[in-house]
XYZ file of C-alpha atoms in Angstrom:
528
model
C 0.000 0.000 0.000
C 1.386 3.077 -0.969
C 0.389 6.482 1.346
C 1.001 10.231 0.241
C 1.341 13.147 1.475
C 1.508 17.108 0.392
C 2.759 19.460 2.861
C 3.087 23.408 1.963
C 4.532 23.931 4.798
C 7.378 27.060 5.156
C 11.258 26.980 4.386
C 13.219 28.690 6.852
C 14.684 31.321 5.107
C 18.780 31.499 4.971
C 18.555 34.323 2.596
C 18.247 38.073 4.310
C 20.937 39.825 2.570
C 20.453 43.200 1.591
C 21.675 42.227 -2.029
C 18.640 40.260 -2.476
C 16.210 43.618 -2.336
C 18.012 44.484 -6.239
C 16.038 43.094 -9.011
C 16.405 43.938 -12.931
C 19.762 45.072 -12.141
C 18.474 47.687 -9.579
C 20.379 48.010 -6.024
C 18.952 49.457 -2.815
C 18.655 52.850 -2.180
C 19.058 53.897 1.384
C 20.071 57.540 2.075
C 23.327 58.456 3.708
C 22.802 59.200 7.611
C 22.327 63.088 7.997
C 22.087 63.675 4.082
C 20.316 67.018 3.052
C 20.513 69.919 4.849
C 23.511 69.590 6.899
C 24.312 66.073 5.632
C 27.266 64.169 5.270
C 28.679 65.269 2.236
C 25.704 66.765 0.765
C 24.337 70.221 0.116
C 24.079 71.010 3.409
C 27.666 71.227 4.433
C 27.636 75.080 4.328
C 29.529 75.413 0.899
C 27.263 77.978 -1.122
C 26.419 77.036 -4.441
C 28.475 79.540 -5.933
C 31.536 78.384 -3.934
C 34.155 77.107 -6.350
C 35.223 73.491 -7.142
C 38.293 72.377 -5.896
C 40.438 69.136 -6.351
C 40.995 67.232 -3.145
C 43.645 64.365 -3.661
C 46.480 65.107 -6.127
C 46.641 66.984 -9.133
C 46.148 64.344 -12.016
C 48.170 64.837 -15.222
C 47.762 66.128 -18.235
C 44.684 64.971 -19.863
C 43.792 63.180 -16.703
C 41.761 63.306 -13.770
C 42.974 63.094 -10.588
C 42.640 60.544 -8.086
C 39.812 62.434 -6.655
C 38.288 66.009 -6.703
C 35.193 67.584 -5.003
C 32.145 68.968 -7.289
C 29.630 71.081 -6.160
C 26.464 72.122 -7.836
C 22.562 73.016 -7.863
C 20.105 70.344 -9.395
C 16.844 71.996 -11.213
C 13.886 71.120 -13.222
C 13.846 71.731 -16.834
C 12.104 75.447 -15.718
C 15.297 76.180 -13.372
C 13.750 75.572 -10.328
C 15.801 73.760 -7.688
C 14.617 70.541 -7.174
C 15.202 69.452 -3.444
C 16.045 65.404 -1.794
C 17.719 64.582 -5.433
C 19.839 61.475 -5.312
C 23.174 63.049 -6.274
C 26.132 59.926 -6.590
C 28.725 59.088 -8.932
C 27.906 57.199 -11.488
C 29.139 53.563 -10.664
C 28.496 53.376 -7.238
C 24.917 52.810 -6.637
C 25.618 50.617 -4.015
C 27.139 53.184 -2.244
C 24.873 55.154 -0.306
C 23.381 58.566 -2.344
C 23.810 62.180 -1.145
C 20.945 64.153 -1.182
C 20.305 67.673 -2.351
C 19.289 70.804 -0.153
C 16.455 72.793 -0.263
C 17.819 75.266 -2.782
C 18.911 72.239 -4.616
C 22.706 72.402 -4.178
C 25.116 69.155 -3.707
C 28.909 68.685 -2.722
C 30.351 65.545 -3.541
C 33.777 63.664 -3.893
C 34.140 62.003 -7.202
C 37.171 59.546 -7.269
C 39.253 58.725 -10.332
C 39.197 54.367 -10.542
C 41.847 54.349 -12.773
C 39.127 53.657 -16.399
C 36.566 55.052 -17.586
C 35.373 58.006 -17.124
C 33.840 60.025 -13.643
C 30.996 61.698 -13.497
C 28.120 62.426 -11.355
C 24.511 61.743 -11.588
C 21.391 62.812 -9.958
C 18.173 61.230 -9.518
C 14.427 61.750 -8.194
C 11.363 59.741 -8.522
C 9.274 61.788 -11.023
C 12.162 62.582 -13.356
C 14.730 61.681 -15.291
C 18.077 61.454 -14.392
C 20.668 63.636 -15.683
C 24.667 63.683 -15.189
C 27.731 65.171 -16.197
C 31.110 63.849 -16.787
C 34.750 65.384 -16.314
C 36.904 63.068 -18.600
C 40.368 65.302 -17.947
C 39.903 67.473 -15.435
C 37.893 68.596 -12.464
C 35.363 71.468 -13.374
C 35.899 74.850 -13.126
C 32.814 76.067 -11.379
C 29.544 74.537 -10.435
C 27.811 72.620 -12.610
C 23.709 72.286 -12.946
C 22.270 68.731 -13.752
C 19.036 69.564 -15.030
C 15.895 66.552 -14.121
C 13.313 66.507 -16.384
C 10.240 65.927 -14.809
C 8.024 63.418 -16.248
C 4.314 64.333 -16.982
C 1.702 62.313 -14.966
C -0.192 61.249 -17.654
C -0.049 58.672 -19.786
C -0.253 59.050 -23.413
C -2.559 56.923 -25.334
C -1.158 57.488 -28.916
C 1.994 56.103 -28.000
C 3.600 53.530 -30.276
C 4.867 50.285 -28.324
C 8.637 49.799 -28.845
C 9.407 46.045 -30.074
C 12.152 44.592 -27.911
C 13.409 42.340 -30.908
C 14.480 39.177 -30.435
C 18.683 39.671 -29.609
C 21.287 42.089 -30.757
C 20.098 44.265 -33.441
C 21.900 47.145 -35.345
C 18.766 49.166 -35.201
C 18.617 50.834 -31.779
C 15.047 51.473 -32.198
C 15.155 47.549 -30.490
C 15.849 46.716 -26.780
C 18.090 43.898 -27.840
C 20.755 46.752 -29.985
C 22.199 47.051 -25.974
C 20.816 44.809 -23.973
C 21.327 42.086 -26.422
C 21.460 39.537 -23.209
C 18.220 41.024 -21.363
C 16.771 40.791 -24.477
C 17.668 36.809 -25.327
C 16.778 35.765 -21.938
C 13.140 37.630 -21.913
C 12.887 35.703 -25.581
C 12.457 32.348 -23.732
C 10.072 33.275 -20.816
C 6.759 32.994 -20.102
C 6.475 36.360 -20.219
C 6.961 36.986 -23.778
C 4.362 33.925 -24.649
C 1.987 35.160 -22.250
C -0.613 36.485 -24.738
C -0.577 33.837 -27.317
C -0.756 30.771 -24.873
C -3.367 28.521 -26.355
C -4.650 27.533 -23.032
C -5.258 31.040 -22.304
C -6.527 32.089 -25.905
C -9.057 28.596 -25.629
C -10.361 29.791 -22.117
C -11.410 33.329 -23.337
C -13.096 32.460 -26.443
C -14.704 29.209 -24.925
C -13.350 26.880 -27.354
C -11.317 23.200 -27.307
C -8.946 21.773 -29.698
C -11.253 18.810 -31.038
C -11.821 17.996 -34.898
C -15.496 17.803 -35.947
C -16.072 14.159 -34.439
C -14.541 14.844 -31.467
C -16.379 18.285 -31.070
C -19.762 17.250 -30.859
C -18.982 13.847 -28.787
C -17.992 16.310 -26.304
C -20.940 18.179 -26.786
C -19.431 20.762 -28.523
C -20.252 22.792 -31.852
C -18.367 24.396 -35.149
C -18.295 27.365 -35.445
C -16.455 30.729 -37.087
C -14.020 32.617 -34.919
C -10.997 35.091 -34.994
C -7.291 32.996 -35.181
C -5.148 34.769 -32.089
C -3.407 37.246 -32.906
C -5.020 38.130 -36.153
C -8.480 40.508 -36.393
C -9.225 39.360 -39.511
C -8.467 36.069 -40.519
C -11.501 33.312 -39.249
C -11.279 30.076 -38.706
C -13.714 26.767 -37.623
C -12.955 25.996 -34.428
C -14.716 23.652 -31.372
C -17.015 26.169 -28.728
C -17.980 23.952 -25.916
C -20.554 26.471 -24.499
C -18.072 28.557 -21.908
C -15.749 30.948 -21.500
C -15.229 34.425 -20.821
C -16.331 35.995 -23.692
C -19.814 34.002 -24.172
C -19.996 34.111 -20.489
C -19.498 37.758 -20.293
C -21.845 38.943 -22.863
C -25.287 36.533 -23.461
C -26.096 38.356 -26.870
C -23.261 36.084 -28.275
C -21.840 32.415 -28.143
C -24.961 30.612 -27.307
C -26.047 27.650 -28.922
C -28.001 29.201 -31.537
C -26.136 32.425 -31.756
C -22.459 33.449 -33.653
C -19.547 32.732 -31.258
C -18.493 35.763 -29.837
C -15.143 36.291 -31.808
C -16.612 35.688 -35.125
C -15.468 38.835 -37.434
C -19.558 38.510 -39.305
C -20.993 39.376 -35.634
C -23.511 41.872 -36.066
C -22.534 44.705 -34.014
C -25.701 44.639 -31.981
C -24.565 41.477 -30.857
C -20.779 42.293 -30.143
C -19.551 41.735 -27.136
C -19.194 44.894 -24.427
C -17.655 42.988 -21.930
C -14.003 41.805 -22.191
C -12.660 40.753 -18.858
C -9.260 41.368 -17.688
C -7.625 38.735 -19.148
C -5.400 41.499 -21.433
C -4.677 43.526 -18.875
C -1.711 41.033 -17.708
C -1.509 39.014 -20.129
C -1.670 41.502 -23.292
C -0.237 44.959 -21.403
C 1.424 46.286 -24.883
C -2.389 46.638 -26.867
C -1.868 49.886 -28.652
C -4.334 52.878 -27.140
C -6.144 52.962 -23.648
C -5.058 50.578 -21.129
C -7.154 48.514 -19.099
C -10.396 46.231 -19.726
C -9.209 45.545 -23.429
C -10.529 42.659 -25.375
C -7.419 39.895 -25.738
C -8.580 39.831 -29.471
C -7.239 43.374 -29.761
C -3.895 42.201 -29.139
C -2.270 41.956 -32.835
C 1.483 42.222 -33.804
C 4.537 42.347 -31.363
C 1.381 43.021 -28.976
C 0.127 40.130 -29.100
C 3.897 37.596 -30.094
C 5.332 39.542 -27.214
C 3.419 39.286 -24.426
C 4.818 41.340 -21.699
C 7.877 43.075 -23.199
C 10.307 45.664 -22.354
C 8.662 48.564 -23.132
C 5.826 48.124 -21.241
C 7.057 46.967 -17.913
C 9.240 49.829 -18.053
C 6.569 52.275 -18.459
C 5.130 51.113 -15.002
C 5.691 54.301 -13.257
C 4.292 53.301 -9.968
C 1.864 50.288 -8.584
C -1.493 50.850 -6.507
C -2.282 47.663 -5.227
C -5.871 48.591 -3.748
C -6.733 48.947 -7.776
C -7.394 45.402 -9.909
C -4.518 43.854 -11.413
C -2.358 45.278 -14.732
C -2.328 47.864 -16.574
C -5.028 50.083 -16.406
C -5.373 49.496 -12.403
C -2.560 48.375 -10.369
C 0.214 48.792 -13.104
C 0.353 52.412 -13.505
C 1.837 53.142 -16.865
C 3.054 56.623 -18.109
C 3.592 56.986 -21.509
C 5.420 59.893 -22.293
C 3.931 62.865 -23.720
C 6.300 65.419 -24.355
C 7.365 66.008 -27.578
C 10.984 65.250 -28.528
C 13.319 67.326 -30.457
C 14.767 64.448 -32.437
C 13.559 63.212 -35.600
C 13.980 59.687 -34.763
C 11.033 59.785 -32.083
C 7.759 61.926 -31.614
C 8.611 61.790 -27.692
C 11.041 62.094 -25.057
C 12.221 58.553 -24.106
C 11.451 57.596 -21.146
C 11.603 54.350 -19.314
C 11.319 53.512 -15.432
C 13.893 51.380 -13.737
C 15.555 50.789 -10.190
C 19.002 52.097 -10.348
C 19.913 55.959 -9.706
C 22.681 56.456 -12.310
C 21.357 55.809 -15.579
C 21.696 59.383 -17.030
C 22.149 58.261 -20.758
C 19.520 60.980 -22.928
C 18.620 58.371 -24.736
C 17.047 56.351 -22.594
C 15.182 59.188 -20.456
C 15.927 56.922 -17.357
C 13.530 57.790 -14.767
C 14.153 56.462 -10.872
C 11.870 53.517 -9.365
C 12.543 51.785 -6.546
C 9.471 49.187 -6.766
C 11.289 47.401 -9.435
C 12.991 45.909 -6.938
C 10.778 44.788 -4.464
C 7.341 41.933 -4.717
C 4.750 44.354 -4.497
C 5.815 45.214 -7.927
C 5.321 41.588 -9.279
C 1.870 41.666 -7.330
C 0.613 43.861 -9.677
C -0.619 40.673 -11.704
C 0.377 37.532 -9.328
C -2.014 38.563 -6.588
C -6.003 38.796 -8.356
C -9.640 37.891 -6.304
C -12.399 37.079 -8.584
C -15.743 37.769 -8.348
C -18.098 35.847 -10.035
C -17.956 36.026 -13.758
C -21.328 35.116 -14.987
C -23.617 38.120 -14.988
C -26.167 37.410 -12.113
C -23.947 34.545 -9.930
C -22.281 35.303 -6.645
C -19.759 33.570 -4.803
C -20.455 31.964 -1.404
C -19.186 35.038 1.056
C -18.324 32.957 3.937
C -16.085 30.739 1.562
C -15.072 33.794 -0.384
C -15.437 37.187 1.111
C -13.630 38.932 -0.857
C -13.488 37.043 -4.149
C -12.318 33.710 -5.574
C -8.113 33.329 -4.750
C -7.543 32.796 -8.761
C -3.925 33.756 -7.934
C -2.770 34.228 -4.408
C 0.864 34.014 -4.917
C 1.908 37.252 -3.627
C -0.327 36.912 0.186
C 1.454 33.145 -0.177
C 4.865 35.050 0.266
C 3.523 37.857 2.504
C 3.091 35.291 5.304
C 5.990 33.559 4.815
C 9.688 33.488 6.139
C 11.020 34.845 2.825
C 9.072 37.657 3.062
C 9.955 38.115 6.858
C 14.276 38.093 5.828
C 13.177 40.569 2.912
C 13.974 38.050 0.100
C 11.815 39.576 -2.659
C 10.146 37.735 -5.971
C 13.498 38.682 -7.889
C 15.817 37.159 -5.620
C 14.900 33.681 -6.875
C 13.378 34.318 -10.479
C 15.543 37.426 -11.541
C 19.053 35.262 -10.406
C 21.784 37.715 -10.040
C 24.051 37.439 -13.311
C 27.775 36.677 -12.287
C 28.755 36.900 -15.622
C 28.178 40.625 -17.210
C 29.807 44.193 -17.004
C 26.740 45.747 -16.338
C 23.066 45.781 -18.214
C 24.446 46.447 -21.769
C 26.255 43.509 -23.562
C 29.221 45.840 -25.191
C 29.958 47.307 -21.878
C 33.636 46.780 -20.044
C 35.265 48.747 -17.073
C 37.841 50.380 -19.647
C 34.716 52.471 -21.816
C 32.640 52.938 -18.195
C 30.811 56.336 -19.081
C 26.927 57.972 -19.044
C 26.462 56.102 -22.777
C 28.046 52.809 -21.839
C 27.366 52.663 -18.530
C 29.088 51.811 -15.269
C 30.188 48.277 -14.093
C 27.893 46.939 -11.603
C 27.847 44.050 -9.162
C 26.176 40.824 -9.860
C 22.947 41.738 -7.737
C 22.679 45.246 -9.918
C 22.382 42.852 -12.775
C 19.424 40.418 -12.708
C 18.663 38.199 -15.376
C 15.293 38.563 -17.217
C 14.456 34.857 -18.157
C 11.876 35.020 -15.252
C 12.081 31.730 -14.333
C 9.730 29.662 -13.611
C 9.321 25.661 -11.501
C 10.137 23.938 -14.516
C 12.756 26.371 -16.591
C 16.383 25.826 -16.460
C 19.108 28.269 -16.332
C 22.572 27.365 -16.758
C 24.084 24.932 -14.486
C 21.707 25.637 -12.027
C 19.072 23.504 -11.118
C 15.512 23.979 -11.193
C 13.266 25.795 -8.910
C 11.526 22.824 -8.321
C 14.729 20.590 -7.462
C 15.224 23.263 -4.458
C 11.918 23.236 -3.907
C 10.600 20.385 -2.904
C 11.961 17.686 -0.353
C 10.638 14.255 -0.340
C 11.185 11.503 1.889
C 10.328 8.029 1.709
C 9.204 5.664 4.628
C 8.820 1.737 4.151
C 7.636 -0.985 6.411
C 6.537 -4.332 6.259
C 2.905 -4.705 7.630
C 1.464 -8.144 8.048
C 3.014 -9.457 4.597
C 2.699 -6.354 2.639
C 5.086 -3.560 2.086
C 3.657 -0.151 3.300
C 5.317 3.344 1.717
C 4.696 6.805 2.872
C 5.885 9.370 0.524
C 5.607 12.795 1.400
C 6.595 16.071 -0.304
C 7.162 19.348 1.825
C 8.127 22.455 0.729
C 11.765 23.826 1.889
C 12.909 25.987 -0.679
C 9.816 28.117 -1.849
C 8.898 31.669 -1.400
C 5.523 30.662 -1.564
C 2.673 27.991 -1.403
C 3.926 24.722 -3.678
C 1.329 24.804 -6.210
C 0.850 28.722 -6.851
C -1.147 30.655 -9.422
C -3.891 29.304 -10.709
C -6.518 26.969 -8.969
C -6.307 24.687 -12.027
C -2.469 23.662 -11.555
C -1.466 20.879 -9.620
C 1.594 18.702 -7.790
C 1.125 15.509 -9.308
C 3.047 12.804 -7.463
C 4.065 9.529 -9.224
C 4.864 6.757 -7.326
C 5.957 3.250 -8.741
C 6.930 0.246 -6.923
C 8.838 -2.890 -8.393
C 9.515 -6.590 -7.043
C 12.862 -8.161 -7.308
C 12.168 -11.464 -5.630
């Protein structure tokens, strides 16, 4: 006789570094003790911002900084205003603790000469881009002014979704033309196949893959509906009588009625109702976010899933809204206009580490990158019931079916409790890389190249999952799980107990989705 059984019980957690709060090569943040006004180092130590810059260590020779040399200067807004409690470092040392800017906006800081690349300082707030300034041969004259550009809050509907490509391209209108690695990782994930999963695409138009026997044996019928991923093009497919579409909207999908996707629907019978399905797992559908149909994802939005572009547009996360974009996932398009002809607007794109003052990207400040909350915004949903008219029972479900609970999971767990965040285990640190871009060494360390960066700045974007692999390392699953194995002999038969507890998760062991499951196989053999 053979006994099983499940346990989700907690790991102990041996995992509470600090480096473990960076994700997508972001570091933590904390400012310097007594920074500001008055602060150590910063604006506040009394040196006026007219005061002169002066080189500290050494004199440097020709053509050469030296070893180290004090900058001061005022950070503003794009309308000259000083712009107080800016992050003010040099670039490459994120990881070091940030100044922070007075109330008239005016720094002092200590640049030091490694020896390559080239110095410079950077300054950062939430709400704008960063901006910096390098000294490749000398220590600056005067003061300097970093100028932050703030970033609108609104988000801009006509906005064109970048495609991240699929590698290195020699186009930098692609993600992949510097973050070539990012880029090829991401190309793998579940992320980028998150919008054309069949399972997915099946479940929202209420349909099965069966041929025309095998269709109505199950009770199902042909009919006329949209391929994924095309608005146009129709094909016969199986409708079993569910799903959220026909459930969603009764003037459609019923037995004798057009299925709810077919392009020859009468537009008094269209459906009105779309779910939310697209709003995590179609983010980059061109125009309004939020309560799209999953039909209307077409193109890179719909072969892409979730893609560069549109994570990095999250400019901040309410998680008292419903999940993705257009509630929780608070994107911000840009809308000011740019001045170059290769773009109608500023860049901008949202990320967790201060010094990232390359023009190009418009590289605004974001701590939540790096912490779960952030990956709550779609791996944390309670549904209500879907089916105009139903209910759920509220003493069973007060507040809405757990469809995915992952992120509460963690919250009351022991990796949650050492501050081990989502990233720590499915954004690996990379030991292998410069920094974020591909081309990058310590020797051409600048604003456009950027600075080298430890391994837990640099976080890999294959977002693993259980099952995924990743190098050498093993699976999620393989540090997972433990299972132990207890026989005895009971009155002539053999008696196993198998059980499976979780040690190495960050959360319950199934997650997600009530329809996934821990299947355990057990077999048995004789040898006598």
């Amino acid at each position: 006789m053979i006994r099983s059984s499940l346990s989700r019980s907690w790991a102990h957690a041996s995992v509470g570094l600090a480096a473990v709060l960076a994700a997508c090569s972001g570091d933590g943040t904390a400012t310097s003790s007594g920074t500001g006004a008055g602060g150590n180092g910063g604006a506040g130590t009394g040196n006026p911002i007219g005061g002169s810059t002066s080189v500290t260590t050494g004199s440097g020779g020709l053509g050469e900084p030296p070893p180290a040399f004090e900058v001061t200067g005022i950070v503003v807004d794009e309308d000259g205003n000083p712009v107080a409690d800016a992050f003010v470092l040099q670039g490459g040392k994120s990881h070091e603790p940030p100044l922070s800017t007075a109330a008239d906006g005016s720094f002092t800081i200590t640049l030091t000469y490694p020896g390559f690349g080239i110095p410079g300082v950077v300054a950062a707030k939430q709400g704008y881009r960063a901006a910096g300034e390098e000294f490749p041969f000398d220590a600056p004259d005067g003061p300097v002014t970093l100028v932050l550009d703030r970033v609108e809050d609104a988000d801009n509907t006509g906005y064109e979704w970048l495609d991240p490509g699929e590698g290195y391209d020699r186009s930098t209108a692609f993600c992949g033309h510097c973050h070539e690695v990012f880029t090829e990782e991401w190309n793998i994930s579940g992320h980028r196949h998150a919008a054309e999963n069949h399972k997915l695409q099946d479940l929202y138009a209420g349909v099965s893959e069966h041929d025309a026997a095998s269709c109505a044996a199950a009770g199902g019928q042909l009919k006329q509906g949209l391929t994924p991923g095309d608005r146009t093009t129709a094909v016969m497919k199986c409708y079993v009588g569910g799903g959220v579409l026909p459930d969603l909207n009764p003037s459609c999908g019923g037995p004798a009625q057009l299925s709810c996707d077919d392009p020859a629907l009468p537009a008094a019978n269209a459906p009105t109702s779309f779910g939310a399905c697209a709003d995590c797992h179609a983010p980059g559908i061109e125009g309004a976010a939020g309560g799209r149909s999953l039909h209307d994802a077409t193109g890179f939005g719909f072969e892409d899933g979730v893609f560069c572009d549109v994570c990095h547009k999250v400019s901040d996360i309410d998680l008292t809204l419903p999940p993705g974009v257009g509630g929780r996932l608070i994107l911000r398009r840009p809308t000011e206009p740019s001045q170059a002809i290769t773009s109608d607007f500023k860049p901008l794109y949202f990320g967790p580490l201060l010094d990232v003052p390359n023009a190009f990207m418009g590289a605004a400040y974001q701590p939540d990158f790096k912490e779960a909350h952030f990956c709550a915004g779609c791996h944390q949903q309670k549904q209500a019931a879907l089916i105009p008219g139903d209910a759920l029972d509220p003493a069973r479900w007060p507040d809405g079916l757990d469809v995915h609970s992952t992120y509460e999971e963690w919250l009351a767990g022991p990796y949650a409790a050492s501050g081990t965040p989502c990233q720590f285990c499915h954004m690996p640190a990379h030991y292998d890389m410069n920094n974020t871009i591909g081309t990058s060494s310590p020797d051409n360390a600048s604003i456009t190249a950027g600075y080298p960066r430890p391994p837990e700045d640099i976080r890999s974007h294959r977002f693993l999952a259980p099952l995924d692999t990743y190098g050498d390392a093993p699976r999620l699953i393989d540090t997972a799980l433990f299972t132990s194995v207890g026989v005895s002999l009971n009155g002539g038969e053999v008696e196993a107990t198998v059980s499976l507890s979780n040690i190495g998760c960050g959360h319950a062991l199934p997650t997600g989705e009530p329809m996934r499951a821990l299947v355990l196989r057990v077999t048995a053999e004789g040898t006598g």
